Coordinates of C-alpha atoms in Angstrom, one line a residue:
X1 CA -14.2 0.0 -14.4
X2 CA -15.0 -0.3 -10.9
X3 CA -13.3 -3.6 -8.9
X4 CA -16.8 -4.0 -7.5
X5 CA -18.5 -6.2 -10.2
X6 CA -22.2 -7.9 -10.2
X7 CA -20.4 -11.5 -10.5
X8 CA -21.2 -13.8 -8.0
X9 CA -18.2 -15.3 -6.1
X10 CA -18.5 -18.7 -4.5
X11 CA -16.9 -18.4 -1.3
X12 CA -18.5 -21.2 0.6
X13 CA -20.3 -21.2 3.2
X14 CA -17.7 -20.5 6.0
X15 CA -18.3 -16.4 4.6
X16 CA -21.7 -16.5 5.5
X17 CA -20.8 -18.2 8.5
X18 CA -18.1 -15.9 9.7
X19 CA -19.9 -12.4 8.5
X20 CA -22.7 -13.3 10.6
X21 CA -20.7 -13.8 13.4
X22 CA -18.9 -10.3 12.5
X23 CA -22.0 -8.9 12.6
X24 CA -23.8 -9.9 15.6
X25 CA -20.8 -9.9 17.8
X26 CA -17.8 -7.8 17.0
X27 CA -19.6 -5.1 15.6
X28 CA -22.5 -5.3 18.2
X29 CA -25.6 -3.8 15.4
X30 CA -28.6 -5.9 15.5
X31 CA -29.5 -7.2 11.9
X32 CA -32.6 -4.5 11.6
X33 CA -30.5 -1.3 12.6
X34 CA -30.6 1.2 10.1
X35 CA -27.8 3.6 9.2
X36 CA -27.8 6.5 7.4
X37 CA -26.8 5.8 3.8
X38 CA -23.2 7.4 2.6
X39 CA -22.2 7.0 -0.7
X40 CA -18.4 6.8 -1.2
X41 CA -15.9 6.2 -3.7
X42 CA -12.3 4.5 -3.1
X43 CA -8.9 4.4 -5.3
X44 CA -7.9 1.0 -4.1
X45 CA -4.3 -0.2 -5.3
X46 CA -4.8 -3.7 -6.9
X47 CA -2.0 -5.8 -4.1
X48 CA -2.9 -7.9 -1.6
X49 CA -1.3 -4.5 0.9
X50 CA -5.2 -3.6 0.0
X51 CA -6.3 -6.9 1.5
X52 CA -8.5 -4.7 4.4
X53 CA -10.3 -3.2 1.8
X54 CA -11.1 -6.0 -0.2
X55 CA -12.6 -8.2 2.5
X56 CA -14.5 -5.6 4.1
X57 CA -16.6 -5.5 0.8
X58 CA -16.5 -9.1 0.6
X59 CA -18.0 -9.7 3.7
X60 CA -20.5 -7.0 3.2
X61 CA -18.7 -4.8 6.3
X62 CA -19.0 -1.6 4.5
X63 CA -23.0 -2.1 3.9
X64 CA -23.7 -3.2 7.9
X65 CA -22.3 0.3 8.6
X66 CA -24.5 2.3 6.3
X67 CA -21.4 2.8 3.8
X68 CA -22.3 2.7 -0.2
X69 CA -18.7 1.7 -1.2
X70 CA -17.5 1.4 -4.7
X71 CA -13.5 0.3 -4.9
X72 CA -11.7 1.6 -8.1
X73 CA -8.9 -0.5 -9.5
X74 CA -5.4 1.8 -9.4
X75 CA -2.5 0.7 -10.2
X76 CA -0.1 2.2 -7.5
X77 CA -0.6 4.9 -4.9
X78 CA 0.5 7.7 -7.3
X79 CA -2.3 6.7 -9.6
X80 CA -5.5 6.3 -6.8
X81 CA -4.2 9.8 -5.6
X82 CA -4.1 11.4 -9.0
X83 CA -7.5 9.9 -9.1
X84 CA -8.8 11.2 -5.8
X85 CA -7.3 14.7 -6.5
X86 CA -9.2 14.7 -9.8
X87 CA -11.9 14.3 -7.7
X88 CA -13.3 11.0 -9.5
X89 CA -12.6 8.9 -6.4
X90 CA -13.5 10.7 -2.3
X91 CA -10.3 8.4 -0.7
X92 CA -7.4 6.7 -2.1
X93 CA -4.7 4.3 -0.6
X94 CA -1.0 5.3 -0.9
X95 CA 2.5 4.8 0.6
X96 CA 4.0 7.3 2.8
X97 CA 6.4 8.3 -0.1
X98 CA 3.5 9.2 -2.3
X99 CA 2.2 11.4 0.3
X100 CA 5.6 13.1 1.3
X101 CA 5.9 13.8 -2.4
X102 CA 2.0 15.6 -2.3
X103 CA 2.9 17.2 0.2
X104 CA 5.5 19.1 -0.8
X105 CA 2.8 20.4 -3.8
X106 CA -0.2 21.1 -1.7
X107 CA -1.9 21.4 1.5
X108 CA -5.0 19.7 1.4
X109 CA -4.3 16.6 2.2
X110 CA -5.2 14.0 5.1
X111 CA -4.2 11.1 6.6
X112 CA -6.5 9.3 7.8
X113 CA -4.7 5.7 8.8
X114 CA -2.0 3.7 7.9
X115 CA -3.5 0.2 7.2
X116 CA -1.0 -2.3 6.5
X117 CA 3.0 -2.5 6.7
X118 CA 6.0 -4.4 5.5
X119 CA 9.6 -3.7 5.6
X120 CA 10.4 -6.3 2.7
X121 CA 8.4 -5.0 0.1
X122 CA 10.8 -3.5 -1.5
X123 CA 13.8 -5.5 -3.2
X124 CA 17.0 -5.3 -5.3
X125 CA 16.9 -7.8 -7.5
X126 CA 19.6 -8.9 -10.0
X127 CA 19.9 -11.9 -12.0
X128 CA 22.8 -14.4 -11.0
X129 CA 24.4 -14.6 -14.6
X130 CA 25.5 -10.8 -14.4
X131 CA 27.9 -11.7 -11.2
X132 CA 26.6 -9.5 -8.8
X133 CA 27.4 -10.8 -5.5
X134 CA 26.9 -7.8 -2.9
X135 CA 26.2 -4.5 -3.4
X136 CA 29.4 -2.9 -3.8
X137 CA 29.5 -4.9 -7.1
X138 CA 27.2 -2.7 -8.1
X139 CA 29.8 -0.2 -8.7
X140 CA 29.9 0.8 -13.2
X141 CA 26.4 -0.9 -13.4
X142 CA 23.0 0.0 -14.6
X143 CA 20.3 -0.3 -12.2
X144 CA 16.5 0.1 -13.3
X145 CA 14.6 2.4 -10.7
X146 CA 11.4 4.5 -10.9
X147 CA 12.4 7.8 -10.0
X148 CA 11.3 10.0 -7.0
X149 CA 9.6 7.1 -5.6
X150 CA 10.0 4.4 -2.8
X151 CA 12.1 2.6 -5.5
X152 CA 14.8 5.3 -5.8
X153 CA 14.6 5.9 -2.2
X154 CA 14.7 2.1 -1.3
X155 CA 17.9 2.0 -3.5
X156 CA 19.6 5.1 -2.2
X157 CA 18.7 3.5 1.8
X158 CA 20.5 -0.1 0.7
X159 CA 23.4 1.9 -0.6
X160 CA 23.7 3.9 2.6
X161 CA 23.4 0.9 5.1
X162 CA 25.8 -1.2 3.3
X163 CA 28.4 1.8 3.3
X164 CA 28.2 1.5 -0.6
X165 CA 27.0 5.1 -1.1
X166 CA 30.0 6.5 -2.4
X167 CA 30.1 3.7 -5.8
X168 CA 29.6 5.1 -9.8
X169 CA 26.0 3.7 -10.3
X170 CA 23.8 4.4 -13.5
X171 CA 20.7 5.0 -12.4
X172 CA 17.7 4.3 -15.3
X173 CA 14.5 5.6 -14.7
X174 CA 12.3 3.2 -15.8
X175 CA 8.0 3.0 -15.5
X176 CA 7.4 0.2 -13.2
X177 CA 6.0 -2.3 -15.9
X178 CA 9.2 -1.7 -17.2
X179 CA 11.3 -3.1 -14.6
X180 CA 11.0 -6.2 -14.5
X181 CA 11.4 -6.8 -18.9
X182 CA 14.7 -4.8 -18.3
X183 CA 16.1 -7.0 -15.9
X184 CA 15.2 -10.1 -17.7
X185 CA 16.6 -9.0 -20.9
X186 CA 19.8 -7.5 -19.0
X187 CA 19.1 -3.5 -20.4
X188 CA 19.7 -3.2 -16.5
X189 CA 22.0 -5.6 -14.3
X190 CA 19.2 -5.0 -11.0
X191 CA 16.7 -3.5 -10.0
X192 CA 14.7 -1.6 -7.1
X193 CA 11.2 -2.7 -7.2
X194 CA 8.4 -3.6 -5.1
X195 CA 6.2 -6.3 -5.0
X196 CA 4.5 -8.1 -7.4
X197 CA 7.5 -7.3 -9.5
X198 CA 9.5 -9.8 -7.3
X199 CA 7.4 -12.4 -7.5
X200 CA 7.0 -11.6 -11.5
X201 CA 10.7 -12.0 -12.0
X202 CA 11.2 -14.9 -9.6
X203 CA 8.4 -16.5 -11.7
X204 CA 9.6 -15.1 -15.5
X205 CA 13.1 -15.8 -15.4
X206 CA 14.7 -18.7 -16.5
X207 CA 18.5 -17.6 -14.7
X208 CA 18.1 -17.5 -10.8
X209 CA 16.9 -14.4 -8.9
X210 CA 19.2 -12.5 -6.2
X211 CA 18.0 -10.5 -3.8
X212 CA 20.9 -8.0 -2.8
X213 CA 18.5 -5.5 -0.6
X214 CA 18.9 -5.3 3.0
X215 CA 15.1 -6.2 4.9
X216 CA 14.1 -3.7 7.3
X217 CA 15.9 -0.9 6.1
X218 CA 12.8 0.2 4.6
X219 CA 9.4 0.5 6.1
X220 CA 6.7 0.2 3.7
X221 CA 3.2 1.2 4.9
X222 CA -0.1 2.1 3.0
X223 CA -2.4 4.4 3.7
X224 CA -5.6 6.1 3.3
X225 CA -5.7 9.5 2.8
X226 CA -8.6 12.4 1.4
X227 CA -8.8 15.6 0.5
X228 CA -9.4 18.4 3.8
X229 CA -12.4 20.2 2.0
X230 CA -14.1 16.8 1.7
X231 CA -14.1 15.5 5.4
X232 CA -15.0 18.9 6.6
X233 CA -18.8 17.7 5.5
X234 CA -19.3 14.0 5.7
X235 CA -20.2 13.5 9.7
X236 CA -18.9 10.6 10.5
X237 CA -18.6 8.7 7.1
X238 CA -14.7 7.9 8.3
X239 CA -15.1 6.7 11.2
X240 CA -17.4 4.0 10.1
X241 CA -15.1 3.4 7.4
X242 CA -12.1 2.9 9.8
X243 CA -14.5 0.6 11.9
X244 CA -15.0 -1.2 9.1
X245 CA -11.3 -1.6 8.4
X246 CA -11.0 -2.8 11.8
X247 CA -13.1 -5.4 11.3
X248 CA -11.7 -6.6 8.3
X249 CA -8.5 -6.7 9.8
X250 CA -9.5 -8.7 12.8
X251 CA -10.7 -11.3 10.5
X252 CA -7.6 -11.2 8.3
X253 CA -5.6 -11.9 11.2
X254 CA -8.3 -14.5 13.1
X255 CA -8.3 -16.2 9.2
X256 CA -5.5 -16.1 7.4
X257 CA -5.9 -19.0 5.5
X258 CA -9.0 -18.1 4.2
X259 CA -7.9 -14.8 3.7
X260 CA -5.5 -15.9 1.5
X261 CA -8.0 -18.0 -0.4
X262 CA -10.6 -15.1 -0.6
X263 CA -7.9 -12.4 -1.6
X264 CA -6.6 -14.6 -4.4
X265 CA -10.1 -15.1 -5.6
X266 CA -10.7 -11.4 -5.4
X267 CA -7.6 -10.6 -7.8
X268 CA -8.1 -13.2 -9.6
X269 CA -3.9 -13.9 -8.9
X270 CA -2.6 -17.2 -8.1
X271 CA -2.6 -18.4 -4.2
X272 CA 1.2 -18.6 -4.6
X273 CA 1.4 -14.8 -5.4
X274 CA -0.7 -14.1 -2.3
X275 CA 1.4 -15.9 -0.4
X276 CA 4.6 -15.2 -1.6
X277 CA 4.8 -12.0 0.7
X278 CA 1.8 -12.5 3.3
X279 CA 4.1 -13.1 6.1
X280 CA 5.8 -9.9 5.3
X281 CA 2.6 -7.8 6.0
X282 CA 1.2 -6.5 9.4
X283 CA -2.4 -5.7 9.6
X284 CA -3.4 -2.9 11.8
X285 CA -4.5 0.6 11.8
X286 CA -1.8 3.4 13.5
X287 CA -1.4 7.0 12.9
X288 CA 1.7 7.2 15.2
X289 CA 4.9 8.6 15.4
X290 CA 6.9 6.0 13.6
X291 CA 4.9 7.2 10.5
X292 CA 5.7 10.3 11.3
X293 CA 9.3 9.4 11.2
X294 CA 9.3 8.0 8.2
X295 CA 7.4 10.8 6.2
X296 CA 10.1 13.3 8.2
X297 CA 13.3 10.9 6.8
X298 CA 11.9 10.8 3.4
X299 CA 11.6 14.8 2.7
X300 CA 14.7 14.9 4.3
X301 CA 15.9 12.3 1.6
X302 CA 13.9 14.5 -1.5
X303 CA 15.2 17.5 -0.7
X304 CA 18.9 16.3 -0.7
X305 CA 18.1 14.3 -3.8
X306 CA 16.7 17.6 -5.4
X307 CA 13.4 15.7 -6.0
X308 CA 11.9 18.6 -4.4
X309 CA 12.3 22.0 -3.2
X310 CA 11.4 24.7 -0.6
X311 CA 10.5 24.1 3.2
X312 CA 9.7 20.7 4.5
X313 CA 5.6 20.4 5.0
X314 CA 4.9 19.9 9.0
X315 CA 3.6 16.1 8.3
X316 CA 1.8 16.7 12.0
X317 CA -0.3 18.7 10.5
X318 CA -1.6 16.0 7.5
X319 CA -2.8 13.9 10.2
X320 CA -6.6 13.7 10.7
X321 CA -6.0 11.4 14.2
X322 CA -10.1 11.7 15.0
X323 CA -12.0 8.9 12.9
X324 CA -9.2 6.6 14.4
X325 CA -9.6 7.9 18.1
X326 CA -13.3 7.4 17.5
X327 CA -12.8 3.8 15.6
X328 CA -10.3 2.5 18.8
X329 CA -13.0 3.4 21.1
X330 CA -16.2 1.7 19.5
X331 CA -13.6 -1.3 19.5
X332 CA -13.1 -1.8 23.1

């Protein structure tokens, strides 16, 4: 079922307010101006890392640039990609990791912008009865992680930076809605997960949670991507998405407290959950060499892992910089 929905959402009036504002001075289109119709489709993972998405159709961005957008409920990037490569969906958000992985499978794929990152989205959590103090402790243990994915690769980075890399660890692969039961009934002693799942356990758990990952060792960042064959024929459908996403973005960071409130609303999740990693995420679109990096580090990281195999995809090639470029300039 579609996120978009026919219920009516009482915002106040500070919405109205502010999208008119939007409107009739940041994105500098008279109220009359007509714009050709396009008809699109998004796999939208259901976090508040999709908070651009979410306010632009809030705030009615999308429609004042001509763009028909339906959001589709996914939950993860693996699952809005699987959806946009089935062709049910035209874009899809995802991490970097989700793309490296692609990658390695087919060369189709484009990425369009990175919209939002965080480098403490990701977590090692243990609970405080099991007496696991640092990560070397970790040494015999079982450690819940869902394989091939920012989770293992999270886990494998902690290890790495805290010299630990050499320690006897059971690694479970585990689904993610998995991960956070197993820890709380101690079938694992920690585990490698991202948000919400810290913020489930923190809130689940009647023993206190440890965090034993190291922040910033990990950059987080979600993206949108699309298939090649499909931009080659929609004009300039992107970069009126993109402006859109500008938009929202500028208003996330302008609002942030009503951001909070609206996104909240939006997922129907308590304000507390919004809030709980908020100052962890940075709005902004890039397609820039950090990115780059990261996609580089993580194939690297597959390959030795034997998560994948062959040559390592030219990730320069995957990026389709223009609707950006074009987005930048109608800002300034």
């Amino acid at each position: 079922m579609p996120i978009l929905n026919n219920k009516k959402m009482a915002f106040g009036g500070f919405v109205l307010l502010l999208c008119t504002v939007i409107v009739g001075v940041i994105i500098g289109i008279a109220p009359n101006t007509k714009l050709s119709s396009s008809k699109i489709k998004i796999g939208v993972s259901v976090t508040p890392l999709s908070s651009p998405f979410l306010v632009a159709e809030q705030l009615g961005l999308f429609k004042q640039l001509g763009l028909d957008v339906t959001l589709y409920p996914c939950s993860g990037g693996a699952a809005c990609t699987q959806l946009m490569l089935d062709r049910s969906v035209d874009y899809a958000t995802a991490s970097e990791s989700v793309v490296m992985f692609q990658s390695f499978a087919r060369d189709d794929l484009s990425l369009i912008v990175s919209f939002v990152e965080s480098d403490n989205d990701l977590k090692l959590l243990t609970l405080n009865p099991v007496n696991i103090r640092s990560v070397l402790d970790l040494a015999g243990k079982k450690v819940g992680i869902i394989k091939g994915s920012a989770s293992e690769f999270y886990f494998d980075s902690v290890l790495i930076s805290n010299n630990a890399q050499h320690i006897e660890v059971e690694k479970v692969y585990l689904q993610p809605k998995e991960l956070v039961p197993s820890l709380l009934s101690y079938r694992v002693d920690a585990i490698s997960a991202w948000e919400p799942m810290g913020f489930e356990a923190d809130l689940l758990s009647v023993a206190e949670v440890s965090n034993l990952g190291t922040k910033g060792v990990y950059q987080l960042s979600f993206n949108l991507i699309a298939r090649s064959p499909y931009l080659e024929f929609v004009g300039d459908e992107p970069v009126r998405l993109l402006r859109a996403l500008d938009m929202s973005i500028e208003w996330i960071n302008s609002n942030p407290e009503s951001a909070l409130t609206l996104i909240a609303k939006r997922l129907e999740i308590p304000l507390n959950q919004v809030q709980w990693s908020w100052d962890d995420y940075l709005f902004r679109l890039s397609l820039g060499n950090s990115l780059l990096s990261n996609l580089q580090l993580q194939s690297r990281w597959a390959l030795e892992s034997g998560h994948v195999s062959g040559s390592p995809p030219d990730f320069r090639e995957l990026f389709y910089s223009y609707p950006l470029q074009q987005a930048v300039a109608l800002r300034n």
